[in-house]
Short mmCIF file of C-alpha atoms (C1' of nucleotides) in Angstrom, two decimals:
data_model
loop_
_atom_site.label_atom_id
_atom_site.label_comp_id
_atom_site.label_asym_id
_atom_site.label_seq_id
_atom_site.Cartn_x
_atom_site.Cartn_y
_atom_site.Cartn_z
CA UNK A 1 95.35 167.90 152.77
CA UNK A 2 98.67 168.12 150.97
CA UNK A 3 98.74 171.90 151.19
CA UNK A 4 99.20 171.87 154.97
CA UNK A 5 102.64 170.68 155.96
CA UNK A 6 102.79 169.35 159.48
CA UNK A 7 105.09 170.92 162.01
CA UNK A 8 107.92 168.60 162.87
CA UNK A 9 109.86 170.57 165.42
CA UNK A 10 109.35 170.16 169.16
CA UNK A 11 107.07 172.69 170.76
CA UNK A 12 109.07 172.96 173.92
CA UNK A 13 112.77 172.96 174.67
CA UNK A 14 113.62 171.27 177.94
CA UNK A 15 114.58 173.60 180.76
CA UNK A 16 114.80 171.23 183.64
CA UNK A 17 116.83 168.05 183.70
CA UNK A 18 113.66 166.12 184.34
CA UNK A 19 112.17 167.10 181.03
CA UNK A 20 115.23 166.08 179.09
CA UNK A 21 114.86 162.66 180.62
CA UNK A 22 111.19 162.58 179.77
CA UNK A 23 111.90 163.39 176.19
CA UNK A 24 114.41 160.59 176.06
CA UNK A 25 111.93 158.21 177.67
CA UNK A 26 109.45 158.98 174.92
CA UNK A 27 111.95 158.26 172.18
CA UNK A 28 113.03 154.99 173.78
CA UNK A 29 109.44 153.94 174.36
CA UNK A 30 108.56 154.76 170.78
CA UNK A 31 111.37 152.51 169.54
CA UNK A 32 110.08 149.64 171.64
CA UNK A 33 106.48 150.19 170.58
CA UNK A 34 107.30 150.43 166.89
CA UNK A 35 109.42 147.32 167.14
CA UNK A 36 106.59 145.39 168.71
CA UNK A 37 103.55 146.81 166.93
CA UNK A 38 104.80 148.34 163.70
CA UNK A 39 104.10 151.87 162.62
CA UNK A 40 100.34 151.97 162.16
CA UNK A 41 99.52 150.09 165.35
CA UNK A 42 102.18 152.00 167.26
CA UNK A 43 99.76 154.62 168.50
CA UNK A 44 100.80 157.71 170.38
CA UNK A 45 98.67 156.57 173.31
CA UNK A 46 100.57 153.31 173.41
CA UNK A 47 103.88 155.12 173.26
CA UNK A 48 102.88 157.40 176.13
CA UNK A 49 101.73 154.38 178.06
CA UNK A 50 104.97 152.52 177.44
CA UNK A 51 106.91 155.58 178.57
CA UNK A 52 104.83 155.74 181.75
CA UNK A 53 103.51 159.17 180.78
CA UNK A 54 100.22 160.73 179.97
CA UNK A 55 99.37 161.42 176.37
CA UNK A 56 99.39 165.10 177.10
CA UNK A 57 102.99 165.05 178.19
CA UNK A 58 103.99 163.32 175.00
CA UNK A 59 102.51 166.14 172.99
CA UNK A 60 104.49 168.65 175.04
CA UNK A 61 107.61 167.33 173.36
CA UNK A 62 106.49 166.22 169.94
CA UNK A 63 103.89 168.05 167.86
CA UNK A 64 102.71 164.84 166.23
CA UNK A 65 103.41 161.19 165.71
CA UNK A 66 105.59 161.67 162.66
CA UNK A 67 107.93 163.93 164.57
CA UNK A 68 108.75 161.05 166.88
CA UNK A 69 109.41 158.80 163.94
CA UNK A 70 111.60 161.48 162.42
CA UNK A 71 113.66 161.71 165.60
CA UNK A 72 114.24 157.96 165.57
CA UNK A 73 115.16 157.97 161.91
CA UNK A 74 117.55 160.90 162.31
CA UNK A 75 119.31 159.11 165.14
CA UNK A 76 119.65 156.01 163.02
CA UNK A 77 121.09 157.96 160.11
CA UNK A 78 123.49 159.79 162.35
CA UNK A 79 124.79 156.52 163.70
CA UNK A 80 125.55 155.41 160.18
CA UNK A 81 127.18 158.71 159.32
CA UNK A 82 129.35 158.54 162.41
CA UNK A 83 130.34 154.95 161.64
CA UNK A 84 131.47 155.94 158.15
CA UNK A 85 133.31 159.01 159.42
CA UNK A 86 135.06 156.98 162.13
CA UNK A 87 136.14 154.39 159.57
CA UNK A 88 137.56 157.07 157.31
CA UNK A 89 139.30 158.72 160.24
CA UNK A 90 141.09 155.51 161.05
CA UNK A 91 142.55 155.71 157.57
CA UNK A 92 141.56 153.97 154.38
CA UNK A 93 143.47 150.78 153.50
CA UNK A 94 145.23 150.82 150.18
CA UNK A 95 144.06 147.35 149.26
CA UNK A 96 140.59 147.10 147.74
CA UNK A 97 139.81 143.78 149.39
CA UNK A 98 140.39 145.35 152.76
CA UNK A 99 138.38 148.39 151.79
CA UNK A 100 135.47 146.15 150.91
CA UNK A 101 135.76 144.32 154.22
CA UNK A 102 135.78 147.62 156.05
CA UNK A 103 132.75 148.76 154.12
CA UNK A 104 130.80 145.61 154.87
CA UNK A 105 131.72 145.75 158.53
CA UNK A 106 130.52 149.33 158.76
CA UNK A 107 127.21 148.39 157.20
CA UNK A 108 126.79 145.48 159.59
CA UNK A 109 127.69 147.77 162.43
CA UNK A 110 124.95 150.22 161.44
CA UNK A 111 122.38 147.43 161.53
CA UNK A 112 123.63 146.06 164.79
CA UNK A 113 120.80 147.73 166.69
CA UNK A 114 117.39 146.28 166.13
CA UNK A 115 116.81 145.25 162.53
CA UNK A 116 113.08 145.28 163.12
CA UNK A 117 113.23 148.94 164.01
CA UNK A 118 115.23 149.60 160.90
CA UNK A 119 112.55 147.83 158.91
CA UNK A 120 109.76 149.87 160.46
CA UNK A 121 111.62 153.14 159.95
CA UNK A 122 112.65 152.58 156.36
CA UNK A 123 110.00 150.39 154.84
CA UNK A 124 106.82 150.56 156.79
CA UNK A 125 106.52 154.17 157.76
CA UNK A 126 105.56 157.22 155.76
CA UNK A 127 108.61 159.33 155.37
CA UNK A 128 108.29 163.08 154.97
CA UNK A 129 109.86 164.38 151.77
CA UNK A 130 112.53 166.28 153.70
CA UNK A 131 113.80 163.08 155.23
CA UNK A 132 113.62 161.22 151.95
CA UNK A 133 115.75 163.89 150.35
CA UNK A 134 118.22 163.65 153.22
CA UNK A 135 118.51 159.89 152.80
CA UNK A 136 118.89 160.16 149.09
CA UNK A 137 121.63 162.75 149.21
CA UNK A 138 123.45 160.74 151.84
CA UNK A 139 123.48 157.65 149.70
CA UNK A 140 124.38 159.65 146.64
CA UNK A 141 127.33 161.19 148.43
CA UNK A 142 128.53 157.76 149.47
CA UNK A 143 128.19 156.43 145.93
CA UNK A 144 130.08 159.47 144.64
CA UNK A 145 132.89 159.05 147.15
CA UNK A 146 133.37 155.43 146.21
CA UNK A 147 133.11 156.20 142.53
CA UNK A 148 135.95 158.70 142.99
CA UNK A 149 138.07 156.07 144.70
CA UNK A 150 137.39 153.63 141.91
CA UNK A 151 138.33 156.18 139.26
CA UNK A 152 141.54 157.08 141.06
CA UNK A 153 142.69 153.50 141.02
CA UNK A 154 141.49 152.30 137.70
CA UNK A 155 141.80 155.09 135.19
CA UNK A 156 139.99 153.91 132.12
CA UNK A 157 139.57 150.26 132.89
CA UNK A 158 136.16 151.00 134.30
CA UNK A 159 133.37 151.86 131.91
CA UNK A 160 131.12 153.40 134.51
CA UNK A 161 132.59 154.03 137.95
CA UNK A 162 129.43 155.54 139.34
CA UNK A 163 127.34 152.56 138.39
CA UNK A 164 129.91 150.20 139.90
CA UNK A 165 129.84 152.26 143.10
CA UNK A 166 126.05 152.11 143.08
CA UNK A 167 126.26 148.33 142.85
CA UNK A 168 128.69 148.16 145.73
CA UNK A 169 126.61 150.37 147.99
CA UNK A 170 123.24 148.93 147.03
CA UNK A 171 124.32 145.32 147.27
CA UNK A 172 125.87 145.86 150.66
CA UNK A 173 122.87 147.68 152.08
CA UNK A 174 120.20 145.50 150.54
CA UNK A 175 121.76 142.19 151.41
CA UNK A 176 122.64 143.25 154.94
CA UNK A 177 119.11 144.35 155.42
CA UNK A 178 117.78 141.15 153.98
CA UNK A 179 120.10 139.02 155.99
CA UNK A 180 118.56 140.17 159.23
CA UNK A 181 115.07 139.58 157.89
CA UNK A 182 115.82 136.11 156.52
CA UNK A 183 118.71 134.81 158.60
CA UNK A 184 119.96 132.33 156.01
CA UNK A 185 122.79 131.54 158.41
CA UNK A 186 122.86 131.90 162.14
CA UNK A 187 126.45 132.95 162.04
CA UNK A 188 126.84 136.58 161.02
CA UNK A 189 130.49 136.10 160.19
CA UNK A 190 129.62 133.47 157.60
CA UNK A 191 127.33 135.97 155.96
CA UNK A 192 129.97 138.67 156.23
CA UNK A 193 132.60 136.56 154.48
CA UNK A 194 130.22 135.57 151.73
CA UNK A 195 129.18 139.12 151.07
CA UNK A 196 132.80 140.18 150.95
CA UNK A 197 133.45 137.35 148.50
CA UNK A 198 130.61 138.57 146.30
CA UNK A 199 131.82 142.16 146.24
CA UNK A 200 135.49 141.42 145.72
CA UNK A 201 134.67 138.99 142.93
CA UNK A 202 132.74 141.81 141.27
CA UNK A 203 135.53 144.29 141.81
CA UNK A 204 138.30 142.02 140.63
CA UNK A 205 136.38 141.56 137.44
CA UNK A 206 136.22 145.31 137.01
CA UNK A 207 139.44 146.31 138.67
CA UNK A 208 141.99 143.87 137.38
CA UNK A 209 145.36 143.48 139.10
CA UNK A 210 144.87 145.51 142.23
CA UNK A 211 147.95 145.57 144.38
CA UNK B 1 91.68 142.09 168.21
CA UNK B 2 94.11 139.37 167.20
CA UNK B 3 91.64 136.64 168.09
CA UNK B 4 89.26 137.50 165.27
CA UNK B 5 90.68 136.64 161.87
CA UNK B 6 89.14 138.66 159.10
CA UNK B 7 87.33 136.93 156.27
CA UNK B 8 89.27 137.25 153.06
CA UNK B 9 87.02 135.53 150.58
CA UNK B 10 84.56 137.36 148.39
CA UNK B 11 81.04 137.46 149.65
CA UNK B 12 79.49 137.12 146.25
CA UNK B 13 80.40 135.17 143.17
CA UNK B 14 79.57 137.03 139.98
CA UNK B 15 76.52 135.75 138.16
CA UNK B 16 76.08 138.33 135.48
CA UNK B 17 78.80 139.43 133.14
CA UNK B 18 78.36 142.95 134.41
CA UNK B 19 79.44 142.00 137.88
CA UNK B 20 82.58 140.25 136.68
CA UNK B 21 83.52 143.48 135.01
CA UNK B 22 82.76 145.43 138.15
CA UNK B 23 85.00 143.18 140.17
CA UNK B 24 87.78 143.71 137.69
CA UNK B 25 87.22 147.46 137.76
CA UNK B 26 87.67 147.41 141.52
CA UNK B 27 90.94 145.52 141.33
CA UNK B 28 92.31 147.80 138.66
CA UNK B 29 91.22 150.90 140.52
CA UNK B 30 92.80 149.59 143.70
CA UNK B 31 96.10 149.15 141.91
CA UNK B 32 96.01 152.73 140.67
CA UNK B 33 95.00 154.10 144.06
CA UNK B 34 97.67 152.17 145.95
CA UNK B 35 100.26 153.28 143.45
CA UNK B 36 99.32 156.89 143.91
CA UNK B 37 98.50 157.04 147.62
CA UNK B 38 100.20 154.09 149.24
CA UNK B 39 98.43 151.56 151.38
CA UNK B 40 97.24 153.53 154.39
CA UNK B 41 95.95 156.48 152.39
CA UNK B 42 94.47 154.19 149.79
CA UNK B 43 91.07 154.13 151.39
CA UNK B 44 88.24 151.94 150.25
CA UNK B 45 86.16 155.01 149.53
CA UNK B 46 88.88 156.32 147.27
CA UNK B 47 89.08 152.99 145.49
CA UNK B 48 85.33 152.91 144.97
CA UNK B 49 85.50 156.44 143.70
CA UNK B 50 88.32 155.65 141.30
CA UNK B 51 86.35 152.66 140.03
CA UNK B 52 83.33 154.88 139.50
CA UNK B 53 81.33 152.82 141.96
CA UNK B 54 79.62 153.34 145.25
CA UNK B 55 81.34 152.12 148.35
CA UNK B 56 78.55 149.66 148.90
CA UNK B 57 79.21 147.93 145.61
CA UNK B 58 82.84 147.49 146.51
CA UNK B 59 81.86 145.65 149.65
CA UNK B 60 79.68 143.33 147.63
CA UNK B 61 82.81 141.87 146.15
CA UNK B 62 85.41 142.21 148.84
CA UNK B 63 84.62 141.72 152.53
CA UNK B 64 87.29 144.22 153.53
CA UNK B 65 90.20 146.26 152.36
CA UNK B 66 92.81 143.58 152.95
CA UNK B 67 90.98 141.19 150.66
CA UNK B 68 91.55 143.60 147.78
CA UNK B 69 95.19 143.84 148.64
CA UNK B 70 95.40 140.07 148.82
CA UNK B 71 93.89 139.74 145.36
CA UNK B 72 96.48 142.13 143.93
CA UNK B 73 99.32 140.34 145.69
CA UNK B 74 98.16 136.92 144.55
CA UNK B 75 98.04 138.12 140.96
CA UNK B 76 101.53 139.50 141.25
CA UNK B 77 102.87 136.28 142.70
CA UNK B 78 101.16 134.22 140.05
CA UNK B 79 102.79 136.31 137.36
CA UNK B 80 106.18 135.55 138.85
CA UNK B 81 105.38 131.89 139.19
CA UNK B 82 104.26 131.68 135.59
CA UNK B 83 107.42 133.48 134.42
CA UNK B 84 109.62 130.97 136.21
CA UNK B 85 107.60 128.03 134.96
CA UNK B 86 107.71 129.32 131.40
CA UNK B 87 111.48 129.77 131.61
CA UNK B 88 111.95 126.23 132.87
CA UNK B 89 109.63 124.91 130.20
CA UNK B 90 111.76 126.45 127.52
CA UNK B 91 114.61 124.31 128.87
CA UNK B 92 117.49 125.17 131.15
CA UNK B 93 120.78 126.11 129.48
CA UNK B 94 123.77 123.99 130.43
CA UNK B 95 126.05 126.97 130.82
CA UNK B 96 125.85 128.82 134.12
CA UNK B 97 126.44 132.21 132.61
CA UNK B 98 123.38 131.73 130.46
CA UNK B 99 121.41 130.41 133.38
CA UNK B 100 122.23 133.56 135.32
CA UNK B 101 121.17 135.72 132.41
CA UNK B 102 117.90 133.82 132.17
CA UNK B 103 117.35 134.23 135.88
CA UNK B 104 117.98 137.98 135.79
CA UNK B 105 115.71 138.41 132.80
CA UNK B 106 112.92 136.55 134.54
CA UNK B 107 113.28 138.79 137.59
CA UNK B 108 113.22 141.90 135.43
CA UNK B 109 110.20 140.55 133.64
CA UNK B 110 108.35 140.08 136.92
CA UNK B 111 108.98 143.70 137.85
CA UNK B 112 108.03 145.00 134.46
CA UNK B 113 104.63 146.08 135.74
CA UNK B 114 104.60 148.97 138.13
CA UNK B 115 107.48 148.86 140.63
CA UNK B 116 105.64 151.24 142.90
CA UNK B 117 102.80 148.76 143.20
CA UNK B 118 105.30 146.06 143.98
CA UNK B 119 106.72 148.26 146.69
CA UNK B 120 103.33 148.95 148.23
CA UNK B 121 102.35 145.29 148.12
CA UNK B 122 105.53 143.86 149.55
CA UNK B 123 106.93 146.51 151.83
CA UNK B 124 104.29 148.90 152.90
CA UNK B 125 101.23 146.81 153.48
CA UNK B 126 100.29 144.52 156.29
CA UNK B 127 100.38 141.02 154.94
CA UNK B 128 98.22 138.33 156.46
CA UNK B 129 100.24 135.41 157.84
CA UNK B 130 98.87 133.01 155.23
CA UNK B 131 100.24 135.15 152.42
CA UNK B 132 103.54 135.68 154.20
CA UNK B 133 103.95 131.93 154.50
CA UNK B 134 103.12 131.55 150.82
CA UNK B 135 105.77 134.07 149.86
CA UNK B 136 108.34 132.56 152.11
CA UNK B 137 107.85 129.04 150.87
CA UNK B 138 107.97 130.25 147.28
CA UNK B 139 111.31 131.92 147.81
CA UNK B 140 112.59 128.97 149.78
CA UNK B 141 111.61 126.59 147.01
CA UNK B 142 113.45 128.75 144.49
CA UNK B 143 116.56 128.85 146.69
CA UNK B 144 116.39 125.10 147.12
CA UNK B 145 116.03 124.45 143.41
CA UNK B 146 119.04 126.56 142.62
CA UNK B 147 121.02 125.04 145.46
CA UNK B 148 120.34 121.62 143.93
CA UNK B 149 121.57 122.80 140.56
CA UNK B 150 124.73 124.16 142.16
CA UNK B 151 125.39 120.95 144.03
CA UNK B 152 124.88 118.88 140.89
CA UNK B 153 127.52 120.84 139.05
CA UNK B 154 130.09 121.50 141.70
CA UNK B 155 130.31 118.49 143.92
CA UNK B 156 132.45 119.56 146.86
CA UNK B 157 133.91 122.79 145.56
CA UNK B 158 131.09 124.65 147.21
CA UNK B 159 131.11 124.98 150.98
CA UNK B 160 127.45 125.91 151.27
CA UNK B 161 125.31 125.60 148.20
CA UNK B 162 122.17 126.79 149.90
CA UNK B 163 123.81 129.98 151.08
CA UNK B 164 125.21 130.61 147.61
CA UNK B 165 121.73 130.09 146.18
CA UNK B 166 120.32 132.49 148.77
CA UNK B 167 122.85 135.08 147.64
CA UNK B 168 121.92 134.61 143.99
CA UNK B 169 118.22 134.92 144.62
CA UNK B 170 118.42 137.74 147.15
CA UNK B 171 120.87 139.81 145.16
CA UNK B 172 118.81 139.50 142.02
CA UNK B 173 115.55 140.40 143.72
CA UNK B 174 116.88 143.16 145.91
CA UNK B 175 118.89 144.91 143.25
CA UNK B 176 116.16 144.64 140.67
CA UNK B 177 113.76 146.12 143.13
CA UNK B 178 116.20 148.86 144.01
CA UNK B 179 116.99 149.60 140.44
CA UNK B 180 113.45 150.68 139.74
CA UNK B 181 113.38 152.84 142.85
CA UNK B 182 116.74 154.52 142.18
CA UNK B 183 117.21 154.35 138.43
CA UNK B 184 121.00 154.63 138.52
CA UNK B 185 120.94 154.23 134.75
CA UNK B 186 118.15 155.07 132.38
CA UNK B 187 118.98 152.08 130.27
CA UNK B 188 117.65 148.86 131.75
CA UNK B 189 119.94 146.74 129.64
CA UNK B 190 122.98 148.43 131.14
CA UNK B 191 121.72 147.49 134.57
CA UNK B 192 120.93 143.98 133.37
CA UNK B 193 124.43 143.42 132.07
CA UNK B 194 126.03 144.76 135.21
CA UNK B 195 123.91 142.57 137.45
CA UNK B 196 124.79 139.56 135.33
CA UNK B 197 128.43 140.53 135.63
CA UNK B 198 128.11 140.69 139.42
CA UNK B 199 126.46 137.31 139.70
CA UNK B 200 128.70 135.47 137.27
CA UNK B 201 131.79 136.90 138.95
CA UNK B 202 130.48 135.52 142.23
CA UNK B 203 129.70 132.13 140.70
CA UNK B 204 133.00 131.83 138.89
CA UNK B 205 134.74 132.36 142.14
CA UNK B 206 132.71 129.56 143.64
CA UNK B 207 132.25 127.38 140.62
CA UNK B 208 135.60 127.29 138.92
CA UNK B 209 135.92 126.03 135.39
CA UNK B 210 132.33 125.60 134.36
CA UNK B 211 131.96 124.23 130.89
"C1'" DA C 1 55.47 141.81 130.81
"C1'" DA C 2 55.39 140.60 135.47
"C1'" DA C 3 58.10 138.51 138.94
"C1'" DA C 4 62.50 137.20 140.70
"C1'" DA C 5 67.19 137.52 141.01
"C1'" DT C 6 71.12 140.14 140.74
"C1'" DA C 7 73.63 144.41 141.03
"C1'" DC C 8 74.22 149.08 142.74
"C1'" DT C 9 73.60 153.24 145.81
"C1'" DG C 10 75.29 156.38 149.51
"C1'" DA C 11 73.97 158.39 153.98
"C1'" DG C 12 75.41 157.30 158.22
"C1'" DG C 13 76.83 153.95 162.27
"C1'" DA C 14 80.76 152.23 164.80
"C1'" DA C 15 85.32 152.18 165.83
"C1'" DT C 16 89.65 154.05 166.40
"C1'" DA C 17 93.42 157.18 166.78
"C1'" DA C 18 95.46 161.76 166.67
"C1'" DC C 19 95.54 165.58 169.33
"C1'" DT C 20 93.72 169.67 172.85
"C1'" DC C 21 93.17 172.21 176.97
"C1'" DG C 22 91.97 173.41 181.55
"C1'" DC C 23 93.79 171.90 185.62
"C1'" DT C 24 97.24 169.79 189.10
"C1'" DT C 25 101.81 168.78 190.67
"C1'" DT C 26 106.67 169.53 190.91
"C1'" DT C 27 110.72 172.26 190.66
"C1'" DC C 28 113.10 176.56 190.67
"C1'" DT C 29 114.07 181.27 192.30
"C1'" DA C 30 114.59 185.17 195.34
"C1'" DT D 1 108.96 179.79 201.99
"C1'" DA D 2 106.00 182.01 198.82
"C1'" DG D 3 105.32 183.01 194.25
"C1'" DA D 4 106.42 181.85 189.49
"C1'" DA D 5 107.70 178.85 185.99
"C1'" DA D 6 108.05 174.39 184.19
"C1'" DA D 7 106.35 169.83 183.73
"C1'" DG D 8 102.74 166.55 183.88
"C1'" DC D 9 97.94 164.94 183.59
"C1'" DG D 10 93.89 162.58 181.11
"C1'" DA D 11 88.92 162.99 179.89
"C1'" DG D 12 87.12 164.56 175.91
"C1'" DT D 13 86.99 166.59 171.02
"C1'" DT D 14 87.88 166.11 166.25
"C1'" DA D 15 88.80 163.72 162.30
"C1'" DT D 16 89.05 159.83 159.63
"C1'" DT D 17 88.13 155.27 158.09
"C1'" DC D 18 86.02 150.90 157.57
"C1'" DC D 19 81.90 148.99 156.74
"C1'" DT D 20 76.41 148.27 157.00
"C1'" DC D 21 71.85 148.35 155.43
"C1'" DA D 22 67.57 149.82 153.72
"C1'" DG D 23 66.21 151.07 149.52
"C1'" DT D 24 66.65 151.66 144.14
"C1'" DA D 25 67.97 150.16 139.54
"C1'" DT D 26 69.03 146.74 136.16
"C1'" DT D 27 69.07 142.25 134.20
"C1'" DT D 28 67.27 137.63 133.78
"C1'" DT D 29 63.68 134.27 134.00
"C1'" DT D 30 59.13 132.44 133.39
#
DNA sequence: AAAAATACTGAGGAATAACTCGCTTTTCTA
DNA sequence: TAGAAAAGCGAGTTATTCCTCAGTATTTTT
């Protein structure tokens, strides 16, 4: 029934301290259940069970299963956003090689939680259009920011700054993601260095003679 | 019930020409349905409907839903395998830049069908362990082959040929995949050239002075 | 052209999972 | 400390989906 959008907001705002904790318990339990069972087999009954609650209580706080997933996804996105903001706050290095390193580290940082959860959230689960749009605009903003930085430094050496920025962002995200799924090396720092090598090689080809 | 593996083989081998066509209709309809509705909402009833068949007929040819998915996935994999084999048959260029171009083109070729189907098959659907193993060993073989080629050309310039090969394969697959989801450029050939630039830049850093 | 084999039908059984609601327990307030 | 409000409970309802099976239609064989 595509004409009936599901409610995604909580039906009750916590009044007592106890209920705030309960809500949190549900979210934490959901993360564990999704990690272990995946989205489809991560039933609401199982989540309630894992949280040590009755199914009824769960539905006091979340109107449906997707709302729980949405909460988890939002938290994940916010972590990423905060990581980027914090990095920018600490000041952007002038050198592109260092910028790339910072960028890669931030991406790794964002995936430092449980990669399996990340996989469930972003690949296995149905995402409501609103969230999809949010994700898309977030990535687009990041690409645009980096494109601006590229343009500022390179003037007309670069045929298509936005495309280059897209490559930087996509490569970093995709390979980081894939690293945790595949684990081609046990040592994260080896992966980190190699990814940085890949990106800087690309940039140096496009951005000659950075100082 | 993890203890009860589902049968995945067809329950009936076609005797009449008609039934071979019916089987094919089911597979084609399943592809369309999965593309439009995704895996979970791509119900067997919907597939039967799309194929213009009764649900009972569908179950004459496939013992369960996953068997249909498996058939689609196997076909997809076989296409990729054939593309690689054909490329190798035509002879491998001596120059690494051309090898990279060939590699990228083969990847693009494999995704030339419907990227959305590819996404459903490889990211959204539950894959039986047997298929997962098949996929993994296929990718591993490809990584190993390329690692061998790298080692043959570079002797000890390369700290970790297997990791470099992993980066080549993963970057190509991930970015190709992502390209079709994001469409950062309308022109595929622009993307192609940029991806080749990325990979050759990486290789030239690792494989200095190729001739 | 009758009999046999193959192919197709679709209502409904069986299973499962999302979600409700009347009731109980706990906490807060005056 | 009594009444009210908030939080919690869980058997049961609703909805959906996979899949069966008894019967019908079509094709092949003799």
